[in-house]
Coordinates of C-alpha atoms in Angstrom, one line a residue:
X1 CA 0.0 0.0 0.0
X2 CA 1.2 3.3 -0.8
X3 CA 0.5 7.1 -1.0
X4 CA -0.5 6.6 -4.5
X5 CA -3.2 3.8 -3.7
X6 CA -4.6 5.8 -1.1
X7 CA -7.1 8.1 -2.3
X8 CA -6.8 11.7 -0.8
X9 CA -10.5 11.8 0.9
X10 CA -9.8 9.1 3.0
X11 CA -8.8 9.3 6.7
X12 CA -5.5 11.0 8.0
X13 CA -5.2 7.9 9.8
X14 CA -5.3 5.6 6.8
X15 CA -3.4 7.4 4.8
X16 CA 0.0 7.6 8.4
X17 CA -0.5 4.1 7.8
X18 CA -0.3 3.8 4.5
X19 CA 2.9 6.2 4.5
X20 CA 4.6 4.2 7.2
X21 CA 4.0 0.3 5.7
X22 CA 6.0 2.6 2.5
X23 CA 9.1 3.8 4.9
X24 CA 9.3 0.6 6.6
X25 CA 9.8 -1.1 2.9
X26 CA 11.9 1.3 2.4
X27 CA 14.4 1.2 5.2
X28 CA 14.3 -3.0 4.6
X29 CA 15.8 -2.1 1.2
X30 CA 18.6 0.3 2.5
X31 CA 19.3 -2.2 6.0
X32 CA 18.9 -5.3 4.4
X33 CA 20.8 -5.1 0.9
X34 CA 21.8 -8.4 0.8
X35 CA 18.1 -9.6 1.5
X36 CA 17.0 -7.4 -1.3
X37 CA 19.3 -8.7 -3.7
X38 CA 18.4 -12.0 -3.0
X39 CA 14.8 -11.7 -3.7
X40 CA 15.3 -9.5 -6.9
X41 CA 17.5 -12.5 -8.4
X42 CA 15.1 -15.1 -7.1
X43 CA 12.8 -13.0 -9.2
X44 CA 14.8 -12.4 -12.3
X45 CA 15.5 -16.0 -12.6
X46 CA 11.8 -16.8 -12.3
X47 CA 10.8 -14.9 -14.9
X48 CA 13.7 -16.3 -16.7
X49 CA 12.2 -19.7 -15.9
X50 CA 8.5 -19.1 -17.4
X51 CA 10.0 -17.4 -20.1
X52 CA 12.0 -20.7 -21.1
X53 CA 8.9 -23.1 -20.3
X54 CA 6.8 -20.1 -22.6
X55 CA 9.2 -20.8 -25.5
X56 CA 9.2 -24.1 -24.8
X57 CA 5.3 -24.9 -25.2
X58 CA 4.7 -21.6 -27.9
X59 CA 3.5 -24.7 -30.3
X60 CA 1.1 -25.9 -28.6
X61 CA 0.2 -22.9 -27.3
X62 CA -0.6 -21.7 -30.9
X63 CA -2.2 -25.0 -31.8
X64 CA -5.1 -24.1 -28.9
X65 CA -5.2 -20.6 -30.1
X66 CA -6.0 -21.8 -34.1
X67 CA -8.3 -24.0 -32.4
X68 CA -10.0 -21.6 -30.3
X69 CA -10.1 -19.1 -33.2
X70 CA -11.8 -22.0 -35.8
X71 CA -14.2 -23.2 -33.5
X72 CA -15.5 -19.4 -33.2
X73 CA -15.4 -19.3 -36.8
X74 CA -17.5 -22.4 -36.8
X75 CA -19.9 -21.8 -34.2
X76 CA -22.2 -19.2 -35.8
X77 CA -23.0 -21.5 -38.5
X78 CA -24.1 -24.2 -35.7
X79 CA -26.5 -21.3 -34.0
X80 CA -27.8 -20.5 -37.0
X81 CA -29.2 -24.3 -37.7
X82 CA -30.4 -24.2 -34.5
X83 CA -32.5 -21.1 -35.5
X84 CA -34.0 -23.3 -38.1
X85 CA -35.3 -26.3 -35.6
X86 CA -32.0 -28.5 -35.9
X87 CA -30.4 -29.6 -32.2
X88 CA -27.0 -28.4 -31.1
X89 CA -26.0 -31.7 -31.5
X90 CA -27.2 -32.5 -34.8
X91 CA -25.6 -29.0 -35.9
X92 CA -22.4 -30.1 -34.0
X93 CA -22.6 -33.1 -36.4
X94 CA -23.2 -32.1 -39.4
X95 CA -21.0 -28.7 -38.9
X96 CA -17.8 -31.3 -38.2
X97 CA -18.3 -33.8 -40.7
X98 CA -18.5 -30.4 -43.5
X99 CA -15.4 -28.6 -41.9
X100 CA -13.1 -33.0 -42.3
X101 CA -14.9 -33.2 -45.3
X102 CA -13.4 -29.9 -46.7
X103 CA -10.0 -30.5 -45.0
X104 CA -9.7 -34.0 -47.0
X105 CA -10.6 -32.4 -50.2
X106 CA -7.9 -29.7 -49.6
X107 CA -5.6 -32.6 -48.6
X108 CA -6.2 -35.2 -51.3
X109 CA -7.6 -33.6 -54.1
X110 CA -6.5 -29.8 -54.0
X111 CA -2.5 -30.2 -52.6
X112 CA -1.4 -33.3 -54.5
X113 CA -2.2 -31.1 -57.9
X114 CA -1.3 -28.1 -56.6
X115 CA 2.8 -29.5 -55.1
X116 CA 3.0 -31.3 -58.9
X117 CA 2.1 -28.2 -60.6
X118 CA 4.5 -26.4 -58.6
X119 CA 7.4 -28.4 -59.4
X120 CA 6.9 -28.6 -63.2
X121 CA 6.9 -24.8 -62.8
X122 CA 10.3 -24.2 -61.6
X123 CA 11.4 -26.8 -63.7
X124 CA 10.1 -24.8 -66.5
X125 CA 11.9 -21.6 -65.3
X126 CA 14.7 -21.7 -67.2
X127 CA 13.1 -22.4 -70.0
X128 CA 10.7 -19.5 -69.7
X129 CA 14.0 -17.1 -68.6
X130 CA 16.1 -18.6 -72.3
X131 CA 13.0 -17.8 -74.2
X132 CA 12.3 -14.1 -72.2
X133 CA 16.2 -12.9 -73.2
X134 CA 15.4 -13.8 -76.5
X135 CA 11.9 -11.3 -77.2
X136 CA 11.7 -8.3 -78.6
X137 CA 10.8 -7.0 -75.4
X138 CA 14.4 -8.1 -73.2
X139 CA 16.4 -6.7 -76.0
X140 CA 14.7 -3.2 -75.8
X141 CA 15.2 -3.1 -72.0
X142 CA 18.8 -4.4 -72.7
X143 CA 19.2 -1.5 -74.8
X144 CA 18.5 1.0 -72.7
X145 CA 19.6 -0.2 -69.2
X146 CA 22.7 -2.6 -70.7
X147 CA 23.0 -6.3 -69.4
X148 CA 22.0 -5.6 -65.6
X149 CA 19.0 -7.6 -65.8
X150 CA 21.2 -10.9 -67.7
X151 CA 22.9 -11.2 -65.1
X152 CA 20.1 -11.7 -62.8
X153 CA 18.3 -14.2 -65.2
X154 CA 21.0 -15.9 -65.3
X155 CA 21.7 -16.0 -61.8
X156 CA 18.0 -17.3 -61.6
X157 CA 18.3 -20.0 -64.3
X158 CA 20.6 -21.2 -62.5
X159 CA 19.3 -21.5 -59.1
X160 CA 16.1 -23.6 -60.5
X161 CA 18.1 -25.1 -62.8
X162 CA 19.8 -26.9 -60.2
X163 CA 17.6 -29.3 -58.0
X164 CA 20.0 -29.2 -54.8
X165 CA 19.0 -26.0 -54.5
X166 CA 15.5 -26.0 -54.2
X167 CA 16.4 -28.8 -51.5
X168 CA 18.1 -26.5 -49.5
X169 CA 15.4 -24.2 -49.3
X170 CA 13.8 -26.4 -47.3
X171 CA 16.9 -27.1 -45.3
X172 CA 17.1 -30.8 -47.4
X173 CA 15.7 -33.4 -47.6
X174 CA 15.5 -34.8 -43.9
X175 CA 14.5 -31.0 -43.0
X176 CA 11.8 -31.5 -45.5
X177 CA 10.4 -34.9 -44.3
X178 CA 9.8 -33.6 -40.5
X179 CA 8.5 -30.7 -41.7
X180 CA 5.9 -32.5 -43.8
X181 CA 5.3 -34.8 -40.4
X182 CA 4.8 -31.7 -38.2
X183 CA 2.6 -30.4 -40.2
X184 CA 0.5 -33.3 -40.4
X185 CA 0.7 -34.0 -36.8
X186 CA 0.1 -30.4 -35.8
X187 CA -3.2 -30.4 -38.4
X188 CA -4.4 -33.6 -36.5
X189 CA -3.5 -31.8 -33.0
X190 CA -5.6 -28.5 -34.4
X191 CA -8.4 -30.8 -35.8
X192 CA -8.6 -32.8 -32.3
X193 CA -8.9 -29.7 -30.3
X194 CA -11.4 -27.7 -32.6
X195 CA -13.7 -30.2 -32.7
X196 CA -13.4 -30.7 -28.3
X197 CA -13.5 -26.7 -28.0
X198 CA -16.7 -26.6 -30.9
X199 CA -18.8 -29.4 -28.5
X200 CA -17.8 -27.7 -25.0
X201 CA -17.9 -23.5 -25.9
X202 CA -20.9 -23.0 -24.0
X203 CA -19.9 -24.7 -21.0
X204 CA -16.3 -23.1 -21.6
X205 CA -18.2 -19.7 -21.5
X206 CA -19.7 -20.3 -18.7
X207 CA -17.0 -21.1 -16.4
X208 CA -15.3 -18.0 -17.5
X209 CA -18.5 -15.8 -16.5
X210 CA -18.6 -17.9 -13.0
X211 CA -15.2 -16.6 -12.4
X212 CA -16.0 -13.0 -12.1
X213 CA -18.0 -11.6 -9.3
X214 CA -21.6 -11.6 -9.6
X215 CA -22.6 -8.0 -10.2
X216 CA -20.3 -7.8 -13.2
X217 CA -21.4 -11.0 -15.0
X218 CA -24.2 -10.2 -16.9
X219 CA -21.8 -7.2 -18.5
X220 CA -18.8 -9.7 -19.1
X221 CA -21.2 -12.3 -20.7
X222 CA -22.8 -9.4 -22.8
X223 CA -19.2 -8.1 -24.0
X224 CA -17.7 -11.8 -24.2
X225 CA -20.9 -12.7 -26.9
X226 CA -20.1 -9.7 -28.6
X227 CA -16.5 -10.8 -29.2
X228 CA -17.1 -14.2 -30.0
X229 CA -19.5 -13.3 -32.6
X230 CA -17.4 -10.7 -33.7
X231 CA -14.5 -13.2 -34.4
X232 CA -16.9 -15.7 -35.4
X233 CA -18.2 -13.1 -38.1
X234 CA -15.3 -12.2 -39.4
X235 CA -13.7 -15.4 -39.7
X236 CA -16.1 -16.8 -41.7
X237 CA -16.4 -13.4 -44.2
X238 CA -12.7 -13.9 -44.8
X239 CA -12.8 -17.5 -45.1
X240 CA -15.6 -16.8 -48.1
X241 CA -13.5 -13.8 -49.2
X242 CA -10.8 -15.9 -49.6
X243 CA -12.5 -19.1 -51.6
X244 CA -14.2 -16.2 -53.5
X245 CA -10.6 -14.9 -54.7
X246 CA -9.4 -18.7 -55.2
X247 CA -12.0 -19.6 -57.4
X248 CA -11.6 -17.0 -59.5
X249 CA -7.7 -16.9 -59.5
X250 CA -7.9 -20.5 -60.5
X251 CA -10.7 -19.8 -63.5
X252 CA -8.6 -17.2 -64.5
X253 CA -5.6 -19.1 -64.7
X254 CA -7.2 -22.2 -66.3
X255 CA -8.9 -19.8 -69.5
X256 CA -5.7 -17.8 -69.5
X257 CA -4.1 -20.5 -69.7
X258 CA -1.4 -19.4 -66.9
X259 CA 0.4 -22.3 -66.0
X260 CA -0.3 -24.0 -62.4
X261 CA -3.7 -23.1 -61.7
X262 CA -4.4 -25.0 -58.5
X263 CA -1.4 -24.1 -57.0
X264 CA -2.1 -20.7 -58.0
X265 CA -5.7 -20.9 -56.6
X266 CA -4.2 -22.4 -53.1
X267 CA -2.0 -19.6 -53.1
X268 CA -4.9 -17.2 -53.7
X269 CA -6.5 -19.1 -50.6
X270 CA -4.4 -18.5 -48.1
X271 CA -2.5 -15.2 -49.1
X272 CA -6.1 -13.3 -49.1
X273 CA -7.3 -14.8 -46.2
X274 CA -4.7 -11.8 -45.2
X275 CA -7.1 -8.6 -44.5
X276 CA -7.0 -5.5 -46.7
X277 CA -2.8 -6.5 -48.1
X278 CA -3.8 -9.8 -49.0
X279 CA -5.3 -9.1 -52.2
X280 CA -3.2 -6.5 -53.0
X281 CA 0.2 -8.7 -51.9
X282 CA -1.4 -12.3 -54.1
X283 CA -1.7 -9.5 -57.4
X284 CA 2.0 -8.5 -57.2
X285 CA 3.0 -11.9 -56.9
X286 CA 0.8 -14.0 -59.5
X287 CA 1.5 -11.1 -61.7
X288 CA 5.1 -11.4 -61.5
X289 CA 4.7 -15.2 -61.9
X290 CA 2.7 -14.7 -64.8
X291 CA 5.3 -12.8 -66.7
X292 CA 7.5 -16.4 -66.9
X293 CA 4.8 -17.9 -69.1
X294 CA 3.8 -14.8 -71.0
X295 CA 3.8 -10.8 -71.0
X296 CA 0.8 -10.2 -72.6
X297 CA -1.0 -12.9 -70.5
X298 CA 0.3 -11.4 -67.4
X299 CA -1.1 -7.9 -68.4
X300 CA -4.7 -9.4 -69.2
X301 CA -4.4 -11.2 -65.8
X302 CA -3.1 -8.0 -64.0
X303 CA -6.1 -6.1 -65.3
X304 CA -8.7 -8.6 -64.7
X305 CA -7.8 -9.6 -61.3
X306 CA -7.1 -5.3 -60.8
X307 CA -11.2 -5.8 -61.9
X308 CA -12.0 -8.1 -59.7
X309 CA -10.6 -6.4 -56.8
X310 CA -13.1 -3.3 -57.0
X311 CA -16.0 -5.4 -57.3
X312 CA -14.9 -7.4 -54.2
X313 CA -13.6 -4.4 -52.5
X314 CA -17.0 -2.4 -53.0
X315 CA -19.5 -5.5 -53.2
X316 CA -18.6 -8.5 -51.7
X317 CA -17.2 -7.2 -48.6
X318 CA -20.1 -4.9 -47.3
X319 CA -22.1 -7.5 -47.6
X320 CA -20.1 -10.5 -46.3
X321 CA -18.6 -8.6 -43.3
X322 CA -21.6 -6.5 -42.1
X323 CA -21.6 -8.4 -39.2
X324 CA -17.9 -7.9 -37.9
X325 CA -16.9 -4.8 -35.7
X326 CA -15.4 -2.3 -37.7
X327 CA -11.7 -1.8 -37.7
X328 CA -9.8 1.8 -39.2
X329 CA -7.9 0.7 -42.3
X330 CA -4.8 2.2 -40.5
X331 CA -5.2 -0.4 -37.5
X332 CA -6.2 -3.4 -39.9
X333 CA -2.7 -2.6 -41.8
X334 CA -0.9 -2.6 -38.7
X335 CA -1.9 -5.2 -37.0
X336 CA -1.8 -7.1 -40.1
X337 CA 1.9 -6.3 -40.1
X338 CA 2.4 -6.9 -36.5
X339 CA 0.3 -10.6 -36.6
X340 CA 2.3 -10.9 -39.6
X341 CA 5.9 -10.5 -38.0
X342 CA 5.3 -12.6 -35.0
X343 CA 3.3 -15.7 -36.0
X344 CA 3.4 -15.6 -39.7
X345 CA 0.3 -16.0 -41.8
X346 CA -1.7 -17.1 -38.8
X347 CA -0.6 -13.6 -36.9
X348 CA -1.7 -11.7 -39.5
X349 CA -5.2 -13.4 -39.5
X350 CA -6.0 -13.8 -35.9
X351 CA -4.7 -9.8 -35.6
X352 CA -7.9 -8.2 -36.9
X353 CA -10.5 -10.3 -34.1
X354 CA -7.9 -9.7 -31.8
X355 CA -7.5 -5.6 -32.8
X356 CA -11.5 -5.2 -33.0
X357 CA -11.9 -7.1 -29.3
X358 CA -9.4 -4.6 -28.0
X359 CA -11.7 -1.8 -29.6
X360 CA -14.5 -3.0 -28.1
X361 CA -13.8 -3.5 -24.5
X362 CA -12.0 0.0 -24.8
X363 CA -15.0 1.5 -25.8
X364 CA -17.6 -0.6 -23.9
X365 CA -15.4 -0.5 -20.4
X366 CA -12.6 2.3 -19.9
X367 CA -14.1 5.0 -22.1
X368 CA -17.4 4.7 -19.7
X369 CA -15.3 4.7 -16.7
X370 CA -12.8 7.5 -18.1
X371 CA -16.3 9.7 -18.7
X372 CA -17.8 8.8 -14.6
X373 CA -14.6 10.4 -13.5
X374 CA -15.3 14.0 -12.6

């Protein structure tokens, strides 16, 4: 207790004792170093501690939270059967045997295509560069900037050209193979816990309302429900978002004729599940990929995808997203980048629930006590 904690209406004699509990710590500090020091290492190398046993369970840790965050996704589409007459546990049914259904189509119809695609591509890199430096178009840019971009191409042919290399990426072959085995194990892990967190989230709710005192637990329930169906929202808008901008990347490619198209609509998939950058970011790059098969191809596919952005940007998204808590653009790129940096794609996902919960309890809980304060 100190002077600080103490508020200036109460007692005189509250606040003596308040002043002297904050000179007797202080005089243990001064008469007592050694004491002191001891209990500040103690508590240096307990922090020390958690932060190794922190680091040490991070994967897990963000297997619960992908869990956590796709079992909100999935739960407004169980409430809403139940709006139509069907039990929770019929919903809980038929909602889990969709969301393994469309995981084993992803897994053994949609990947298999999509990794084969991929590696005729880069095989068909150098190929693609030999034929580039030999257009009309590489020798005008040669003849203006000189043989700068050669180099590079050559460089690059080189690089794909050479299948150790695209080994290594991966950190070789052994590297490879446990990767392939974590991911599998962690997907099963994910899968597991989704499905245990989907069946128990009403019961998890409620243990977490029973846990604050009874006068604030109507107003925690009625902010935790709006988060959860805030996050629950907006997962599933950008989950459609995203199949909506897969489904027409891979059309695209397929009438284009753009080589890879599954792998290309996969890629679409997951890059735009990214908010507001994820678009933007999958345009540059299928662009750019587009240029190896052909120029003019990649300038039809710039344009139409440039197209189809608007009409998602100004149509789809009003309507698919009206039900998620607004977000400023300038917060959404942030945290996007923020997400992004520490956890990778699933960072930059999870940031914008996470951002908008953050908004809410700020406005729904300090702002209201920042305005009683006269």
């Amino acid at each position: 207790m100190s002077d600080a904690t103490v508020p200036e209406e109460s007692p005189p004699r509250l606040r003596r004792a308040a002043r002297a509990v904050r000179q007797r710590s202080i005089q243990i500090t001064i008469t007592r170093p050694l004491l002191f020091g001891f209990a500040l290492v103690l508590g240096g190398l307990g922090a020390f501690v958690l932060g190794v046993a922190a680091s040490s369970v991070a994967t897990i840790l963000i297997y619960i939270a992908i869990a956590i965050f796709v079992a909100l996704g999935l739960d407004p589409v169980i409430r809403w059967l139940e709006a139509h007459r069907v039990s929770r546990t019929r919903g809980l049914l038929i909602v889990s045997g969709g969301f393994l259904v469309f995981l084993a189509v992803v897994i053994g119809v949609i990947l298999p295509p999509a990794m084969v695609q991929l590696g005729a591509f880069a095989r068909s890199i150098p190929a693609a560069i030999a034929d580039f430096r030999v257009s009309d178009a590489y020798a005008a840019f040669e003849a203006q900037v000189g043989d700068v971009l050669g180099t590079a191409l050559d460089d690059l042919a080189a690089f794909f050209a050479d299948p150790g290399n695209l080994l290594a990426v991966g950190g070789g072959v052994l590297a490879v193979g446990f990767g392939v085995g974590n991911a599998i194990s962690g997907a099963l892990i994910v899968v597991v816990l989704t499905l245990y967190f989907l069946a128990s989230l009403s019961s998890m709710k409620s243990a977490f309302y029973s846990l604050a005192p009874a006068r604030d637990r109507d107003r925690l329930r009625s902010l935790t429900e709006q988060i959860t169906d805030s996050i629950g929202g907006y997962l599933i808008g950008m989950v459609v978002l995203a199949a909506c901008n897969a489904l027409f990347a891979t059309l695209l490619h397929l009438v284009l004729g753009l080589p890879a198209p599954a792998f290309m609509g996969l890629a679409a998939f997951l890059i735009t599940l990214i908010p507001l950058i994820g678009p933007v970011t999958y345009w540059i790059f299928a662009s750019i990929v587009a240029l190896f098969a052909d120029p003019l191809l990649a300038l039809i596919f710039s344009v139409l995808y440039l197209i189809y952005m608007q009409f998602e940007a100004y149509l789809l998204t009003p309507r698919i997203m009206n039900k998620a808590i607004a977000v400023p653009g300038s917060l959404v790129i942030i945290g996007a980048l923020i997400g992004g940096a520490l956890l990778g794609l699933l960072g930059a996902l999870v940031s914008i629930p996470v951002t908008a919960a953050i908004l809410l309890i700020i406005k729904q809980v300090h702002i209201p006590r920042q305005n009683a304060k006269t």
